[in-house]
PDB file of N, CA and C in Angstrom:
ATOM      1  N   UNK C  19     -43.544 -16.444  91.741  1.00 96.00           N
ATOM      2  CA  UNK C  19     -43.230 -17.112  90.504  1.00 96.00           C
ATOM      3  C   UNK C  19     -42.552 -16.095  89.603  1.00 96.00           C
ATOM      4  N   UNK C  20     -41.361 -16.217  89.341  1.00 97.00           N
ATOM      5  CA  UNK C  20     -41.016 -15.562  88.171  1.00 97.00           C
ATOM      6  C   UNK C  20     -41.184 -15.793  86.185  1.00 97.00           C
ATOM      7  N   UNK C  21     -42.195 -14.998  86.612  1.00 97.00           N
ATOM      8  CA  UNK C  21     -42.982 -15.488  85.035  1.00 97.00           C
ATOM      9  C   UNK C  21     -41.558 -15.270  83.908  1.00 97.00           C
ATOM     10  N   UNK C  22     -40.736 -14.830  84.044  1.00 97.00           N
ATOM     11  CA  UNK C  22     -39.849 -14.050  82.463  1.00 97.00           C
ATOM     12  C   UNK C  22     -39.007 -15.736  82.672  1.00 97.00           C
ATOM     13  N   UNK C  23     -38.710 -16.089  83.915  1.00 96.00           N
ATOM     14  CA  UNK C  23     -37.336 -17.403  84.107  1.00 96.00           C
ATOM     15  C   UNK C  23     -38.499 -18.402  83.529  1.00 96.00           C
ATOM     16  N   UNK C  24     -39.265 -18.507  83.976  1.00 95.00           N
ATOM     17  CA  UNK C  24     -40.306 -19.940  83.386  1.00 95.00           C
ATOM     18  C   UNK C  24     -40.264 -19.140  81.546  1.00 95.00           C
ATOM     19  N   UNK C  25     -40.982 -18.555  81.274  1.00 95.00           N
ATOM     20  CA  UNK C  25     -40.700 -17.954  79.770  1.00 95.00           C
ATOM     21  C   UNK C  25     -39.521 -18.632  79.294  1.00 95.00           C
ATOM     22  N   UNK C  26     -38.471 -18.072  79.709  1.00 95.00           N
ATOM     23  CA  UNK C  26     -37.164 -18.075  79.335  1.00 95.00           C
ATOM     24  C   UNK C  26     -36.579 -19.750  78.926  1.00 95.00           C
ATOM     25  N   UNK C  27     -36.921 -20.323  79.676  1.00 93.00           N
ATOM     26  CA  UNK C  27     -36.653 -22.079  80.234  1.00 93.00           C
ATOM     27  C   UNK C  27     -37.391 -22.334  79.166  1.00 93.00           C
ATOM     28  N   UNK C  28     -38.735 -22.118  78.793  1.00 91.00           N
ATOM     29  CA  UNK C  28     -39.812 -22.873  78.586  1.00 91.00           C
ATOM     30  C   UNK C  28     -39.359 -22.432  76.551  1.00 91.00           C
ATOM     31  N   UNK C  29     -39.202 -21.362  76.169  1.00 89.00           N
ATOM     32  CA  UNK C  29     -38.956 -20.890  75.132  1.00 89.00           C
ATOM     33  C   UNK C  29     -37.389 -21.154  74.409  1.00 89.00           C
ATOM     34  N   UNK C  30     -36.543 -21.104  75.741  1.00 88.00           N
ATOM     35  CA  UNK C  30     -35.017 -21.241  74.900  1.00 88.00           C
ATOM     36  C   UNK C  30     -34.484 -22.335  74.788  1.00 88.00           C
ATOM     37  N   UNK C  31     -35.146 -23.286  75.362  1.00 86.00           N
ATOM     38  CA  UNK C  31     -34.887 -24.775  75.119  1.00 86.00           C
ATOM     39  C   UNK C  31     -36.448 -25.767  74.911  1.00 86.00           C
ATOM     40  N   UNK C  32     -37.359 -25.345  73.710  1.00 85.00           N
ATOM     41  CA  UNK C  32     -38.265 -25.945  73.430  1.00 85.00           C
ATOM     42  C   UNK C  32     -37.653 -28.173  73.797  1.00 85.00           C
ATOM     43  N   UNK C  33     -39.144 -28.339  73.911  1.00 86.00           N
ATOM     44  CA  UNK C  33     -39.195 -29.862  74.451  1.00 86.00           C
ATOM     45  C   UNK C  33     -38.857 -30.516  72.355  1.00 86.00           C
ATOM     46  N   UNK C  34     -39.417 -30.073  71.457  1.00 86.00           N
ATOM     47  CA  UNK C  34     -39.524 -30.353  70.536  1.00 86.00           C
ATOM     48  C   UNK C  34     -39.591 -30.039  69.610  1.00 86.00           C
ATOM     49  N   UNK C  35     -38.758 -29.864  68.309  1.00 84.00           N
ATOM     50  CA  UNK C  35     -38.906 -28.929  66.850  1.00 84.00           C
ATOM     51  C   UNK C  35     -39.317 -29.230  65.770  1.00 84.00           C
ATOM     52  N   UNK C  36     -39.854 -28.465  65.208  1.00 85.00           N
ATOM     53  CA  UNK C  36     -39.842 -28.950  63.576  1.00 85.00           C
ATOM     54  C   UNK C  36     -39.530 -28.114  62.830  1.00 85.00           C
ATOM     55  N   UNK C  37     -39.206 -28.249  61.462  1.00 79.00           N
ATOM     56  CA  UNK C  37     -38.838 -27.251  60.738  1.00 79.00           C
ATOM     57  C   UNK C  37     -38.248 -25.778  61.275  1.00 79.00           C
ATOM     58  N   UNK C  38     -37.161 -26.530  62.409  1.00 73.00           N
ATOM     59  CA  UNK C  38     -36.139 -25.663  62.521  1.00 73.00           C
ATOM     60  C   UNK C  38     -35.274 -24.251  61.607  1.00 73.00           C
ATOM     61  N   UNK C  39     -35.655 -23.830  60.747  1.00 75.00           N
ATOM     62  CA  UNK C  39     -35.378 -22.440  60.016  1.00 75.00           C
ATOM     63  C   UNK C  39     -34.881 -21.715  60.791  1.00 75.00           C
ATOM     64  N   UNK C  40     -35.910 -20.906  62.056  1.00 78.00           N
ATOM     65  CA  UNK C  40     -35.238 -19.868  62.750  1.00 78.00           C
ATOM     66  C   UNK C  40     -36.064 -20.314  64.033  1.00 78.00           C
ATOM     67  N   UNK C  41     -35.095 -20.363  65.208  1.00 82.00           N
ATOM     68  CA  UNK C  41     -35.256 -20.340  67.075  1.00 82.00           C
ATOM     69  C   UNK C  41     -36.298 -19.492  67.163  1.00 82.00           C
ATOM     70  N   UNK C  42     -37.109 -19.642  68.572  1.00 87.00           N
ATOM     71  CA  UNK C  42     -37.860 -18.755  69.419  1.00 87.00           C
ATOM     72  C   UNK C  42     -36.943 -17.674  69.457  1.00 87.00           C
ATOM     73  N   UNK C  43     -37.830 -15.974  69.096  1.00 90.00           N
ATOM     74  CA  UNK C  43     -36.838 -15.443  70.294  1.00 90.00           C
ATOM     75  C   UNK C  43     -36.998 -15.303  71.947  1.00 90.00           C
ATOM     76  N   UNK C  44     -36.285 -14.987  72.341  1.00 95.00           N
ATOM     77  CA  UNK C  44     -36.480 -14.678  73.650  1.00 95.00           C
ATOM     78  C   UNK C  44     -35.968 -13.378  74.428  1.00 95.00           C
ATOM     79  N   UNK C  45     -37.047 -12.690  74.220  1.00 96.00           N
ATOM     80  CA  UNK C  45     -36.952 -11.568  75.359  1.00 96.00           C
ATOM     81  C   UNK C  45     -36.187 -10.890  76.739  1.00 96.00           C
ATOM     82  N   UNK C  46     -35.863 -10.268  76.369  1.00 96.00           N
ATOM     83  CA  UNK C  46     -35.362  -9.881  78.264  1.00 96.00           C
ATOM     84  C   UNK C  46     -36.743  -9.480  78.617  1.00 96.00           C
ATOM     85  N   UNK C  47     -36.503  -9.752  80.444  1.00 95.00           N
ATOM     86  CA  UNK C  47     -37.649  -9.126  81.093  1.00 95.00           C
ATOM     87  C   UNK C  47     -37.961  -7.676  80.972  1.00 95.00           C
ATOM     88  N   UNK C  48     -37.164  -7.053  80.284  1.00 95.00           N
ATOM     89  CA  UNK C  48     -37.723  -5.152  80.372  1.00 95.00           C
ATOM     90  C   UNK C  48     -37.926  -5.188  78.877  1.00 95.00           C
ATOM     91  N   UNK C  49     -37.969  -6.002  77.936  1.00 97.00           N
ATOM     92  CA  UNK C  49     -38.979  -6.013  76.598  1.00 97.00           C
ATOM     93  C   UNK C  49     -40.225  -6.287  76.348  1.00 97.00           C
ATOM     94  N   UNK C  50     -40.758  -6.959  77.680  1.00 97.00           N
ATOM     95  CA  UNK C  50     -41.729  -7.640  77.573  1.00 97.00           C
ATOM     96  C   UNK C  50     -42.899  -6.992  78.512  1.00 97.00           C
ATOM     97  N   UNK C  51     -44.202  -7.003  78.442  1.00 97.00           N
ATOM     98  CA  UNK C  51     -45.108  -6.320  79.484  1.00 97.00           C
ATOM     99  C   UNK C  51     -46.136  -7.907  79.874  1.00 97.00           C
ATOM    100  N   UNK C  52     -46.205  -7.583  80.990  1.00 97.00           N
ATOM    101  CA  UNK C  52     -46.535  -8.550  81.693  1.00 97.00           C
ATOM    102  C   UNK C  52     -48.474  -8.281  81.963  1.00 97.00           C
ATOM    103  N   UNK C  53     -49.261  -9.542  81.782  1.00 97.00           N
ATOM    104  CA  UNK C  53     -50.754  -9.114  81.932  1.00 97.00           C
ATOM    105  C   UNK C  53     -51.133 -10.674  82.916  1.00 97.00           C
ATOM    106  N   UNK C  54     -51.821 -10.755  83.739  1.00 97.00           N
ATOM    107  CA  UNK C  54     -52.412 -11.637  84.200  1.00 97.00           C
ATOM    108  C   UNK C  54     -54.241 -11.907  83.821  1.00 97.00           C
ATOM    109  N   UNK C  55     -54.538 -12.366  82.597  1.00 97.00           N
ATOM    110  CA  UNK C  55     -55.828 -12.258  82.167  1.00 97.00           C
ATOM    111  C   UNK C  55     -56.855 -13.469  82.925  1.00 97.00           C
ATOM    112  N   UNK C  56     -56.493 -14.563  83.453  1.00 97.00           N
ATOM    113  CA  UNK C  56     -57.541 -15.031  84.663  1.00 97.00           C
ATOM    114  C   UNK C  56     -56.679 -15.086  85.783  1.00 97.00           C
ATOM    115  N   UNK C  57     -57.467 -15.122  86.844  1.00 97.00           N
ATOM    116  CA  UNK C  57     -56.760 -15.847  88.490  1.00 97.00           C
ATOM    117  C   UNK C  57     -57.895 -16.795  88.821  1.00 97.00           C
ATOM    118  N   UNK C  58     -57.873 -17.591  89.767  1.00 97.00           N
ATOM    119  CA  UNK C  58     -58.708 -18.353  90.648  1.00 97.00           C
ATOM    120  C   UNK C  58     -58.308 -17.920  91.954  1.00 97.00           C
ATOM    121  N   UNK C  59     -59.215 -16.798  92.254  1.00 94.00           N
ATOM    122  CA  UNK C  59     -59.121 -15.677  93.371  1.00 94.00           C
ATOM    123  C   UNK C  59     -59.582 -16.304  94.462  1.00 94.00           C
ATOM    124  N   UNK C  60     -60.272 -17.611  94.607  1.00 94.00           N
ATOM    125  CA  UNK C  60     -60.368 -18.691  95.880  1.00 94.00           C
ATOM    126  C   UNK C  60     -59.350 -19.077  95.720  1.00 94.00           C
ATOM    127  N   UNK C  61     -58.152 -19.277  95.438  1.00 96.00           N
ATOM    128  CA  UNK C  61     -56.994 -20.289  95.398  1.00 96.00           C
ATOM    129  C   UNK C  61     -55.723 -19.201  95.614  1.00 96.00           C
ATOM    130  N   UNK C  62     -55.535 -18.708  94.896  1.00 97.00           N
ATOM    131  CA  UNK C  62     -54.571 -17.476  94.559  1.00 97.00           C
ATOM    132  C   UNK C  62     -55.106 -16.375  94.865  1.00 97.00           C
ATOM    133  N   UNK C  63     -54.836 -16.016  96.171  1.00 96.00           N
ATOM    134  CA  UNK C  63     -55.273 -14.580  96.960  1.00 96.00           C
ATOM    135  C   UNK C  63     -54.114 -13.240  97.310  1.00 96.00           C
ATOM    136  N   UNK C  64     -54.314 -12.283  97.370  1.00 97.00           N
ATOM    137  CA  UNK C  64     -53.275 -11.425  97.325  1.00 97.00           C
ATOM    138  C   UNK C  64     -52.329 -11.251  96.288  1.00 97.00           C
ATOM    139  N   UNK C  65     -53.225 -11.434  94.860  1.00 97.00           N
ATOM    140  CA  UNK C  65     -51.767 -11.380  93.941  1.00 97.00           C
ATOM    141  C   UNK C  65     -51.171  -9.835  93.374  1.00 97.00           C
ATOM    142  N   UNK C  66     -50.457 -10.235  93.290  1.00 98.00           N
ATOM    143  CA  UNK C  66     -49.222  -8.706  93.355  1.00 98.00           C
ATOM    144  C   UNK C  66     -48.367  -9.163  91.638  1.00 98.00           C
ATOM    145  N   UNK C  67     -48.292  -8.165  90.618  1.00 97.00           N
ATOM    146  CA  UNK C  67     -47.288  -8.571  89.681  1.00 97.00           C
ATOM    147  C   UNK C  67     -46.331  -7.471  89.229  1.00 97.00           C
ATOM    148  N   UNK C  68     -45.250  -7.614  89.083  1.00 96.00           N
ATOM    149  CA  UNK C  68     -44.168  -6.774  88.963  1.00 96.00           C
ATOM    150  C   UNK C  68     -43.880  -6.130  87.211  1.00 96.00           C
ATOM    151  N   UNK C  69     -43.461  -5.460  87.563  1.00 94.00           N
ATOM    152  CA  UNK C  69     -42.824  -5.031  85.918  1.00 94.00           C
ATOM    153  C   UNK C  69     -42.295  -5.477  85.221  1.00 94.00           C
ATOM    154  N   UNK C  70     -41.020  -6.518  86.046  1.00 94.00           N
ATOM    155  CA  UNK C  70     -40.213  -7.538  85.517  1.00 94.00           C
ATOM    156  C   UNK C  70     -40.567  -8.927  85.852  1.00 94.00           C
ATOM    157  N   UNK C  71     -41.848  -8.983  85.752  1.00 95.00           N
ATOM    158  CA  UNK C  71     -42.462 -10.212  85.799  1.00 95.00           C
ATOM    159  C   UNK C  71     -42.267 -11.516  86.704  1.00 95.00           C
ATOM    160  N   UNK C  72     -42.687 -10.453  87.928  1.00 97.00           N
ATOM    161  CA  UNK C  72     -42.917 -11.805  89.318  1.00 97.00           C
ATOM    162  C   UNK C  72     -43.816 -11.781  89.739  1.00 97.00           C
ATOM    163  N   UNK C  73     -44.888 -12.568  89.360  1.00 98.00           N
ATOM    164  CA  UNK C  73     -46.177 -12.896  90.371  1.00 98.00           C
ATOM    165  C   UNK C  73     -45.905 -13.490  91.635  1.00 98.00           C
ATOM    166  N   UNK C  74     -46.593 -12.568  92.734  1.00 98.00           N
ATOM    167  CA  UNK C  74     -46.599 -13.164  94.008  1.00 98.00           C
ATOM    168  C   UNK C  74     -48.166 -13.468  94.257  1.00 98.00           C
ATOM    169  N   UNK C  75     -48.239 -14.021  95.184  1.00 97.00           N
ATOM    170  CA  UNK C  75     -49.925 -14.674  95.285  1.00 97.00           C
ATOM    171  C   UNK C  75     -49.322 -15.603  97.345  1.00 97.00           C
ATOM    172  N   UNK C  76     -51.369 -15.619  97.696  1.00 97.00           N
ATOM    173  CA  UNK C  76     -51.172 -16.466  98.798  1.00 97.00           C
ATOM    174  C   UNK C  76     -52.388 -17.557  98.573  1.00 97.00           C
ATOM    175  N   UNK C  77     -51.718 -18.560  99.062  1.00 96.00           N
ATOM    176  CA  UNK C  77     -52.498 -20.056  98.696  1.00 96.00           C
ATOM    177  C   UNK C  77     -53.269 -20.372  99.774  1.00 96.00           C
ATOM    178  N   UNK C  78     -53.933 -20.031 100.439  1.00 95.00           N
ATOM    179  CA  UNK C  78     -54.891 -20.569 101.550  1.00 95.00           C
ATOM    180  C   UNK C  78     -54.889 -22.500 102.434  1.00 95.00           C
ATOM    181  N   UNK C  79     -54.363 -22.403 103.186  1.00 94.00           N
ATOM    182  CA  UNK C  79     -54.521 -23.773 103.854  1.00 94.00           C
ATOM    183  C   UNK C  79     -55.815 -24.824 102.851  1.00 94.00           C
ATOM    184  N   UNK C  80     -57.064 -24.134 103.006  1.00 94.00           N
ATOM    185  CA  UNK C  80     -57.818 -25.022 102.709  1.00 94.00           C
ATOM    186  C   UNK C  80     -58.805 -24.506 101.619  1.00 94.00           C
ATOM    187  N   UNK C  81     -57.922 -24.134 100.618  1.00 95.00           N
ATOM    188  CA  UNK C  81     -57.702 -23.966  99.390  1.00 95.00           C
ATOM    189  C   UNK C  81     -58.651 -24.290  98.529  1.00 95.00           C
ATOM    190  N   UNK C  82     -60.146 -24.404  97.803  1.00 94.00           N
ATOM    191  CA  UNK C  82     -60.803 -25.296  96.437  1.00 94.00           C
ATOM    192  C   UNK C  82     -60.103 -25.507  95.820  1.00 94.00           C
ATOM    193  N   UNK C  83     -59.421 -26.399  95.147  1.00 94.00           N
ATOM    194  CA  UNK C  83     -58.624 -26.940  94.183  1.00 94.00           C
ATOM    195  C   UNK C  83     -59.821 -27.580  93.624  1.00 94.00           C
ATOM    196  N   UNK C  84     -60.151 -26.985  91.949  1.00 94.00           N
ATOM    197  CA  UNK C  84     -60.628 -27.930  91.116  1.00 94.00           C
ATOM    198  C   UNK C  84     -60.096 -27.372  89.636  1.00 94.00           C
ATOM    199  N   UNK C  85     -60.953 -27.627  88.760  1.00 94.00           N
ATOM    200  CA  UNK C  85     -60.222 -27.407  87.043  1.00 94.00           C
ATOM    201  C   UNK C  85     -60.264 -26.233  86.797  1.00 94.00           C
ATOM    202  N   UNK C  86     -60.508 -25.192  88.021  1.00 92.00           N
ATOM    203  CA  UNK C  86     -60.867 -23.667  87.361  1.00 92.00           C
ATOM    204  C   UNK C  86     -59.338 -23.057  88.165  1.00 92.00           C
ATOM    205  N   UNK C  87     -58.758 -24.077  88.693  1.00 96.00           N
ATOM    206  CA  UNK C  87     -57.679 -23.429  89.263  1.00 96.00           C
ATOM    207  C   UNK C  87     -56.417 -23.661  88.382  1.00 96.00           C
ATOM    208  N   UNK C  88     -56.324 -22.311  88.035  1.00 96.00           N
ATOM    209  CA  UNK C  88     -55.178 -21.736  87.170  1.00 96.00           C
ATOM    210  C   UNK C  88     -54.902 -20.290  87.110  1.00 96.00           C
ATOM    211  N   UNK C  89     -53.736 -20.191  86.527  1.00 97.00           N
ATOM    212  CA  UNK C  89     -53.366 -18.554  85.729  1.00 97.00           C
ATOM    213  C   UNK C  89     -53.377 -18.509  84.880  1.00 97.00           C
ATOM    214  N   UNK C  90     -53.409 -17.633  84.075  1.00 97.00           N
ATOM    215  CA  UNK C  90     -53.845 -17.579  82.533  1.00 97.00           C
ATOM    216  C   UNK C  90     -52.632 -16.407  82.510  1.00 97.00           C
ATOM    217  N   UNK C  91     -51.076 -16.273  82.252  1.00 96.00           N
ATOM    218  CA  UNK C  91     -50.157 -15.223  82.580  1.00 96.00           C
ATOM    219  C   UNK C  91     -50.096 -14.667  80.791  1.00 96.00           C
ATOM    220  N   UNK C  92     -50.367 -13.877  80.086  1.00 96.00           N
ATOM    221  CA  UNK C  92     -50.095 -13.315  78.711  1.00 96.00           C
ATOM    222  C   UNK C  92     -48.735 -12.631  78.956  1.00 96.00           C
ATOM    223  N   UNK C  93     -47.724 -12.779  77.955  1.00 96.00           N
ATOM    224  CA  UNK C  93     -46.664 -11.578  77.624  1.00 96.00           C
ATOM    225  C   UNK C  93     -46.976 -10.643  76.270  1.00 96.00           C
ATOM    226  N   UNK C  94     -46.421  -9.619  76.249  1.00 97.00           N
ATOM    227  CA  UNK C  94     -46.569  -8.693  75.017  1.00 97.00           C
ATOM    228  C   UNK C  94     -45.030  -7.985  74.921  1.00 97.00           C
ATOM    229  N   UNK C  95     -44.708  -8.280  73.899  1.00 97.00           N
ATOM    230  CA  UNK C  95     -43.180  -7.497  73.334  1.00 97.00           C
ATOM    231  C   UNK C  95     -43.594  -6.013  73.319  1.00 97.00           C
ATOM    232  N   UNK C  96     -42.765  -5.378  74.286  1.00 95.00           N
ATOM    233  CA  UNK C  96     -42.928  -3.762  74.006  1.00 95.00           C
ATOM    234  C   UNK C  96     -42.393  -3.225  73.244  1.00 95.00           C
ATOM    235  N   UNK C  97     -42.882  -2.133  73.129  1.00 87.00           N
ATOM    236  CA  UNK C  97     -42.574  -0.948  71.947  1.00 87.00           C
ATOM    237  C   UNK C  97     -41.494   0.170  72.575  1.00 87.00           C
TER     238      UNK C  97
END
């Protein structure tokens, strides 16, 4: 998954505005530091995350899928 392109999509063309004043900004991937603060480590095994923000992960055939399965991905603007 490339976390910065979902960011990017998800931030530079919001679904909906209000009080338009001033846009999201949006980051390049080498401004930003990348944190993964939950996994569902039965579901998402082997995860690996990059500098420039690509989570890799492996999904198991027979997988628990229930409401605890998610990522929780944080960004932070660097200094």
């Amino acid at each position: 998954v490339d976390l910065h392109l979902e960011y990017t999509k998800q931030f530079g063309t919001p679904v909906l505005k209000a009080n338009e004043d001033s846009p999201l900004k949006v980051y390049s991937a080498s401004e930003l530091a990348y944190f993964i603060t939950y996994i569902d480590n039965r579901v998402f095994t082997s995860p690996t995350l990059t500098a420039d923000g690509k989570l890799n992960y492996i999904v198991p055939a027979n997988a628990p899928i229930d409401e605890k399965t998610f990522i929780n991905a944080i960004f932070k603007v660097r200094k």
